[in-house]
Amino acid sequence: MKITYKGDYALKAMLELALRYEENSDSIIPINEIVKFGDMPKKFLEQILLTLVRAGFVKSKRGSGGGFYLARSPKDITIGEVIRLIEGPIEPIACVKEGYHGCADVRTCILRNVWQEVAQGISVVVDTITFQDLVGRYKAKTRSSSYEYII
Amino acid sequence: MKITYKGDYALKAMLELALRYEENSDSIIPINEIVKFGDMPKKFLEQILLTLVRAGFVKSKRGSGGGFYLARSPKDITIGEVIRLIEGPIEPIACVKEGYHGCADVRTCILRNVWQEVAQGISVVVDTITFQDLVGRYKAKTRSSSYEYII
DNA sequence: TATAATATGACTAAGTTAATCATATTAGTC
DNA sequence: GACTAATATGATTAACTTAGTCATATTATA
Ligand code: FES
Ligand code: FES
C-alpha cells in the first residue's frame, strides 16, 4: 500500500515531460530541467528515465542538445501504466511470490478475493487518469494558487 | 501496493480466531492451532499476535491451556483496522516520510490528490469488510468446494 | 514442582530501496 | 577534427525493511 520514491519520481518526470509536450510536442527536455522540476537526484532519475525509455513511454536524444521527450501523447498514457512498470502489479497480494505456496486449498482462500477487490478499487483510479488529465489538474492548481498569492 | 507476509499472516490469524469465535466465543486457541491453520512460522506469528494483543484486537491467556482469542466480536473488526495496524496507512504516498520535503509548493502537488483518491478506493473495500464477513465468505467457499469434491 | 503455554527483547540473514560512481557513447559546436 | 555537453549503462553501495530465529522470562495449570 505504498509508492516508492522511484515511482514518485517517475510520475513527476512524466508529468514534466507531459507539460512540455503540451507547449511543444517536438521539444527535447534535458535531464537537468526535469531534475529541477521535481527536485530529484539526477543519477537516480537517469535510471528511472532509462526504464521509461525501454518501456516505450519516453524517447531520448543523445549528445549535446539532447534530452528526453514523450514517445506518445499524454492523453494516451495512464498513470496506471507507469505505476505498474515501476512498482509492479497493483494487486496487494503476498502469496504469488516465488517459493510461497499460499493456502493449503486455494479455493478456500478468501483473502485472495479481497485483494482482487482492492486491486479493482485502485485500478478504477489509476487506469482512468492520463497524463493529460494530470496536466489539466496541474494547470488548474497553479492558476488558482497564483490567485492566492495575488490576493 | 503490496501486502507483506506479516499482514497476510495477521489477517489469517484473525480469520482463524474469528472462525473459532463463531463456534464458541469463550474458546481459547493455542498458537499451534493458528500456525496449522495458516501454515505460518510460529515465532514470527508470536510477534504478530503480540502486536494484535497490544492493539486490543486479541486477548491472550498464558500458561498451560492458554492461547489467544478475539477481544471483540468479529462483526466489530474490519480488515482495514488490522491492515493499518500492521502495514501502516493505506495512502500510497511517499512524500509524507521523514526528511522528505515533497514538492516545492505543496498546493501545486497533484500527485498527492491522486494518492488520496487511490486511498479512498482501497478504503471502500477494506473498511467495509469485517471479519464476520470473511467468516461468511469462508464458510460459503468451503461448502461449495466440498461439493466439488463430492461431485 | 514440572510442564505447557505465551511474553518479550535481542539478534540476523536476505532482499529492497535509493542512491552513487565510473565509464562509454553520441551529437553538436568551434 | 577536437572539444564539449549531453545521455547510456553497468557496477557498486549504504541504509532500510522484511521475515524471520534465538534465548530467556513469565505465567498458569496439572
Ligand atoms: S493467501 Fe493466497 S491462496 Fe490463500
Ligand atoms: S509529492 Fe507530496 S507534496 Fe508533492
XYZ file of C-alpha atoms (C1' of nucleotides) and ligand atoms in Angstrom:
370
model
C 0.000 0.000 0.000
C 2.788 2.370 -0.699
C 4.548 4.096 -3.510
C 8.330 4.183 -3.511
C 10.350 7.248 -4.327
C 11.199 5.619 -7.590
C 7.541 5.577 -8.591
C 7.019 9.073 -7.256
C 9.959 10.370 -9.279
C 8.834 8.509 -12.396
C 5.413 10.117 -12.256
C 6.856 13.563 -11.663
C 9.256 13.162 -14.576
C 6.443 12.031 -16.823
C 4.326 14.950 -15.684
C 7.062 17.436 -16.527
C 7.502 15.863 -19.957
C 3.741 15.988 -20.456
C 3.624 19.667 -19.528
C 6.348 20.429 -22.048
C 4.703 18.210 -24.643
C 1.614 20.385 -24.383
C 3.674 23.504 -25.078
C 5.512 21.961 -27.986
C 5.320 18.294 -28.832
C 8.732 18.442 -30.526
C 10.759 19.921 -27.712
C 13.507 17.920 -26.078
C 13.950 18.323 -22.344
C 17.440 17.955 -20.836
C 17.505 15.886 -17.678
C 18.626 18.879 -15.646
C 15.310 20.589 -16.224
C 13.411 17.504 -15.082
C 15.622 17.319 -12.010
C 14.838 20.939 -11.256
C 11.110 20.434 -11.678
C 10.870 17.555 -9.253
C 13.881 18.053 -7.013
C 15.154 14.571 -7.695
C 18.673 13.053 -7.550
C 19.966 13.237 -11.077
C 21.701 9.887 -11.263
C 18.738 8.072 -9.813
C 16.471 9.834 -12.265
C 18.688 8.693 -15.123
C 17.997 5.099 -14.167
C 14.297 5.734 -13.976
C 14.208 7.509 -17.319
C 16.087 4.632 -18.845
C 13.361 2.295 -17.639
C 10.721 4.593 -19.092
C 12.611 4.723 -22.387
C 12.918 0.952 -22.608
C 9.224 0.583 -21.836
C 8.393 2.907 -24.715
C 6.863 5.787 -22.789
C 9.750 8.134 -23.389
C 12.303 8.694 -26.122
C 15.764 10.114 -25.664
C 18.195 12.021 -27.778
C 21.889 11.784 -27.019
C 24.657 14.285 -27.229
C 24.689 17.997 -26.868
C 21.206 19.444 -27.161
C 19.867 16.032 -26.225
C 17.327 15.102 -23.599
C 14.050 13.315 -23.176
C 10.561 13.612 -24.573
C 7.331 11.650 -24.541
C 7.040 8.893 -27.110
C 3.250 9.153 -27.137
C 0.693 11.805 -26.479
C -0.027 12.410 -22.761
C -3.655 11.585 -23.398
C -2.656 8.036 -24.385
C -0.656 7.240 -21.257
C -2.360 6.471 -17.975
C -0.584 6.799 -14.670
C -1.505 3.174 -14.003
C 0.789 2.046 -16.802
C 3.725 3.889 -15.305
C 2.936 2.746 -11.769
C 2.804 -0.872 -12.869
C 6.079 -0.529 -14.749
C 7.933 0.892 -11.761
C 6.137 -0.635 -8.798
C 4.917 -3.916 -10.212
C 1.339 -5.236 -10.128
C -1.153 -3.214 -8.158
C -2.620 -6.333 -6.563
C -1.522 -6.234 -2.918
C -1.153 -9.991 -2.751
C 1.648 -11.764 -0.941
C 1.030 -15.355 -1.900
C 2.005 -15.128 -5.551
C 5.630 -14.643 -4.639
C 8.202 -17.245 -5.527
C 8.521 -20.088 -3.056
C 5.303 -19.368 -1.234
C 2.674 -21.980 -1.810
C -0.159 -19.978 -0.283
C -3.154 -21.591 1.298
C -3.448 -25.327 1.513
C -6.546 -25.077 -0.628
C -6.553 -22.069 -2.922
C -10.272 -22.383 -3.469
C -10.922 -21.647 0.161
C -8.645 -18.628 0.193
C -10.867 -15.658 0.677
C -8.049 -13.204 1.176
C -7.135 -13.505 -2.455
C -10.645 -12.351 -3.316
C -10.272 -9.386 -1.012
C -7.027 -8.396 -2.700
C -8.711 -8.616 -6.061
C -11.396 -6.226 -4.884
C -8.750 -3.861 -3.551
C -6.856 -4.035 -6.833
C -10.037 -3.132 -8.647
C -10.549 -0.142 -6.384
C -7.045 1.062 -7.183
C -7.400 0.329 -10.869
C -10.534 2.435 -11.168
C -8.434 5.419 -10.174
C -5.033 4.893 -11.741
C -6.182 3.357 -15.016
C -8.533 6.198 -15.813
C -6.200 9.120 -15.125
C -3.994 10.025 -18.078
C -1.055 12.376 -18.027
C -3.167 14.808 -19.983
C -5.588 14.771 -17.057
C -2.686 15.451 -14.718
C -1.558 18.356 -16.853
C -5.076 19.770 -16.674
C -5.195 19.401 -12.922
C -1.750 20.893 -12.572
C -2.623 23.957 -14.596
C -5.837 24.467 -12.664
C -3.907 24.268 -9.410
C -1.089 26.588 -10.358
C -3.601 29.091 -11.689
C -5.668 29.118 -8.517
C -2.577 29.154 -6.353
C -1.309 32.237 -8.198
C -4.547 33.948 -7.333
C -3.885 33.175 -3.719
C -0.572 34.920 -3.978
C -2.092 37.982 -5.641
C -4.968 38.233 -3.226
C 0.723 -1.505 -3.424
C 1.586 -4.660 -1.666
C 0.829 -6.611 1.441
C 3.714 -8.102 3.352
C 3.692 -11.594 4.763
C 3.277 -10.033 8.156
C -0.030 -8.523 7.125
C -1.080 -11.679 5.339
C -0.345 -13.750 8.435
C -2.113 -11.278 10.712
C -5.290 -11.475 8.657
C -5.156 -15.253 8.527
C -4.646 -15.462 12.277
C -7.544 -13.103 12.857
C -9.707 -15.126 10.489
C -8.964 -18.345 12.348
C -9.785 -16.674 15.649
C -12.989 -15.328 14.138
C -13.984 -18.758 12.894
C -13.452 -20.215 16.353
C -15.233 -17.267 17.949
C -18.299 -18.149 15.936
C -18.228 -21.701 17.265
C -17.732 -20.651 20.831
C -16.930 -17.107 21.846
C -15.218 -18.318 25.017
C -12.785 -20.770 23.497
C -9.066 -20.129 23.726
C -6.969 -21.098 20.744
C -3.378 -22.220 21.301
C -0.913 -20.720 18.891
C -0.117 -24.101 17.407
C -3.620 -24.372 16.003
C -3.334 -20.954 14.382
C 0.014 -21.966 12.930
C -1.567 -25.094 11.492
C -4.469 -23.161 10.006
C -2.328 -20.702 8.145
C 0.956 -22.546 7.707
C 2.923 -19.739 9.320
C 6.269 -19.682 11.151
C 5.397 -19.937 14.811
C 7.901 -17.464 16.205
C 7.035 -14.853 13.650
C 3.361 -15.368 14.385
C 4.046 -14.810 18.070
C 5.353 -11.350 17.269
C 2.345 -10.591 15.150
C -0.110 -11.818 17.754
C 1.644 -9.689 20.340
C 1.039 -6.673 18.146
C -2.596 -7.635 17.784
C -2.868 -8.084 21.555
C -1.323 -4.712 22.280
C -3.643 -3.059 19.777
C -6.629 -4.571 21.549
C -7.914 -6.858 18.813
C -6.888 -10.053 20.565
C -6.539 -11.202 24.139
C -4.175 -13.852 25.384
C -4.121 -16.294 28.247
C -0.798 -17.529 29.481
C 0.278 -20.846 30.828
C -0.920 -24.309 30.122
C -4.314 -24.277 28.479
C -3.558 -20.759 27.345
C -3.775 -19.246 23.921
C -5.425 -16.427 22.026
C -8.947 -15.247 21.401
C -10.690 -12.234 19.922
C -11.182 -9.305 22.256
C -14.199 -8.110 20.297
C -16.858 -9.661 18.135
C -15.721 -10.354 14.541
C -18.544 -8.163 13.301
C -16.938 -5.178 15.040
C -13.489 -5.535 13.489
C -12.829 -4.554 9.910
C -9.877 -5.896 7.977
C -8.881 -2.292 7.329
C -8.121 -1.796 11.011
C -5.779 -4.768 11.047
C -4.154 -3.834 7.754
C -3.445 -0.325 9.005
C -2.009 -1.663 12.248
C 0.417 -3.998 10.519
C 1.132 -2.248 7.241
C 0.702 1.380 8.187
C -1.509 3.926 6.421
C -3.199 2.787 3.240
C -2.322 6.022 1.473
C 0.348 5.106 -1.081
C 2.128 8.395 -0.603
C 5.889 8.788 -0.496
C 6.275 12.429 0.424
C 4.997 12.264 3.985
C 8.076 10.359 5.066
C 10.554 11.916 7.438
C 13.148 14.117 5.812
C 11.379 14.428 2.505
C 10.088 17.886 1.908
C 7.965 16.953 -1.097
C 7.101 19.424 -3.774
C 8.385 22.957 -3.654
C 4.803 24.109 -3.476
C 2.505 21.570 -1.887
C -0.543 23.322 -3.275
C 0.556 22.544 -6.795
C 1.193 18.899 -5.995
C -1.399 16.945 -7.871
C 0.104 13.557 -7.125
C -0.966 13.878 -3.526
C -4.529 14.236 -4.718
C -4.186 11.134 -6.828
C -2.931 9.164 -3.833
C -5.874 10.376 -1.820
C -8.238 9.061 -4.471
C -6.423 5.738 -4.508
C -6.608 5.551 -0.716
C -10.314 6.124 -0.918
C -10.674 3.314 -3.444
C -8.851 0.974 -1.089
C -10.744 2.195 1.945
C -14.104 1.468 0.366
C -13.094 -2.177 0.265
C -11.085 -2.801 3.408
C -13.066 -0.585 5.775
C -16.361 -2.239 4.924
C -15.319 -5.876 5.226
C -15.479 -7.201 8.771
C -14.086 -10.477 9.985
C -17.640 -11.694 10.308
C -17.973 -11.070 6.580
C -14.800 -13.044 5.999
C -16.128 -15.910 8.085
C -19.279 -15.915 5.975
C -17.308 -15.932 2.768
C -15.050 -18.642 4.070
C -17.898 -20.915 5.017
C -19.585 -20.398 1.674
C -16.353 -21.290 -0.086
C -15.555 -24.387 1.914
C -19.107 -25.577 1.462
C -19.065 -25.168 -2.287
C -15.587 -26.632 -2.520
C -16.750 -29.678 -0.565
C -19.466 -30.136 -3.144
C -16.823 -30.119 -5.812
C -15.069 -32.919 -4.065
C -18.274 -34.953 -3.690
C -19.352 -34.466 -7.268
C 7.267 -28.849 41.102
C 7.185 -29.975 36.391
C 5.292 -28.686 32.256
C 2.938 -26.390 28.716
C 1.991 -22.458 27.122
C 2.604 -17.196 25.965
C 5.714 -12.646 26.525
C 9.475 -10.098 25.234
C 13.712 -8.355 23.640
C 17.748 -9.081 21.027
C 19.617 -10.600 17.057
C 20.257 -11.776 11.984
C 20.100 -13.076 7.007
C 18.159 -11.738 2.833
C 16.055 -8.644 -0.002
C 14.714 -3.984 -1.485
C 15.324 0.871 -1.968
C 17.621 4.786 -3.127
C 21.157 6.100 -4.453
C 26.360 6.998 -6.235
C 30.458 6.002 -9.178
C 32.823 5.105 -13.232
C 32.883 4.839 -17.859
C 31.114 4.646 -22.574
C 28.724 6.707 -26.231
C 26.725 10.177 -29.002
C 25.908 14.592 -31.264
C 26.564 19.127 -31.760
C 29.934 23.410 -31.715
C 34.121 25.753 -32.593
C 38.661 17.108 -36.272
C 38.965 18.157 -31.397
C 36.206 19.644 -27.677
C 32.266 19.644 -25.007
C 27.695 18.863 -23.450
C 24.672 15.732 -23.008
C 22.607 10.780 -22.326
C 23.550 5.318 -21.713
C 24.778 1.695 -18.977
C 26.668 -1.370 -15.676
C 28.698 -1.927 -11.178
C 28.730 -0.842 -6.631
C 26.982 0.597 -2.092
C 24.713 2.381 2.258
C 20.572 2.355 4.587
C 16.423 0.359 5.460
C 12.753 -3.164 5.639
C 11.209 -7.790 5.842
C 10.891 -12.109 7.631
C 12.315 -14.467 10.313
C 15.294 -17.042 14.584
C 17.216 -17.380 19.325
C 17.297 -17.008 24.090
C 15.063 -16.247 28.045
C 11.384 -14.777 31.188
C 6.903 -15.316 32.852
C 2.635 -17.453 33.874
C -0.939 -20.917 34.778
C -2.296 -25.418 35.205
C -1.893 -30.365 36.306
S -3.314 -16.370 0.693
Fe -3.039 -16.754 -1.436
S -4.045 -18.667 -1.826
Fe -4.573 -18.071 0.169
S 4.680 14.709 -3.890
Fe 3.913 15.178 -1.914
S 3.680 17.362 -1.854
Fe 4.095 16.822 -3.902
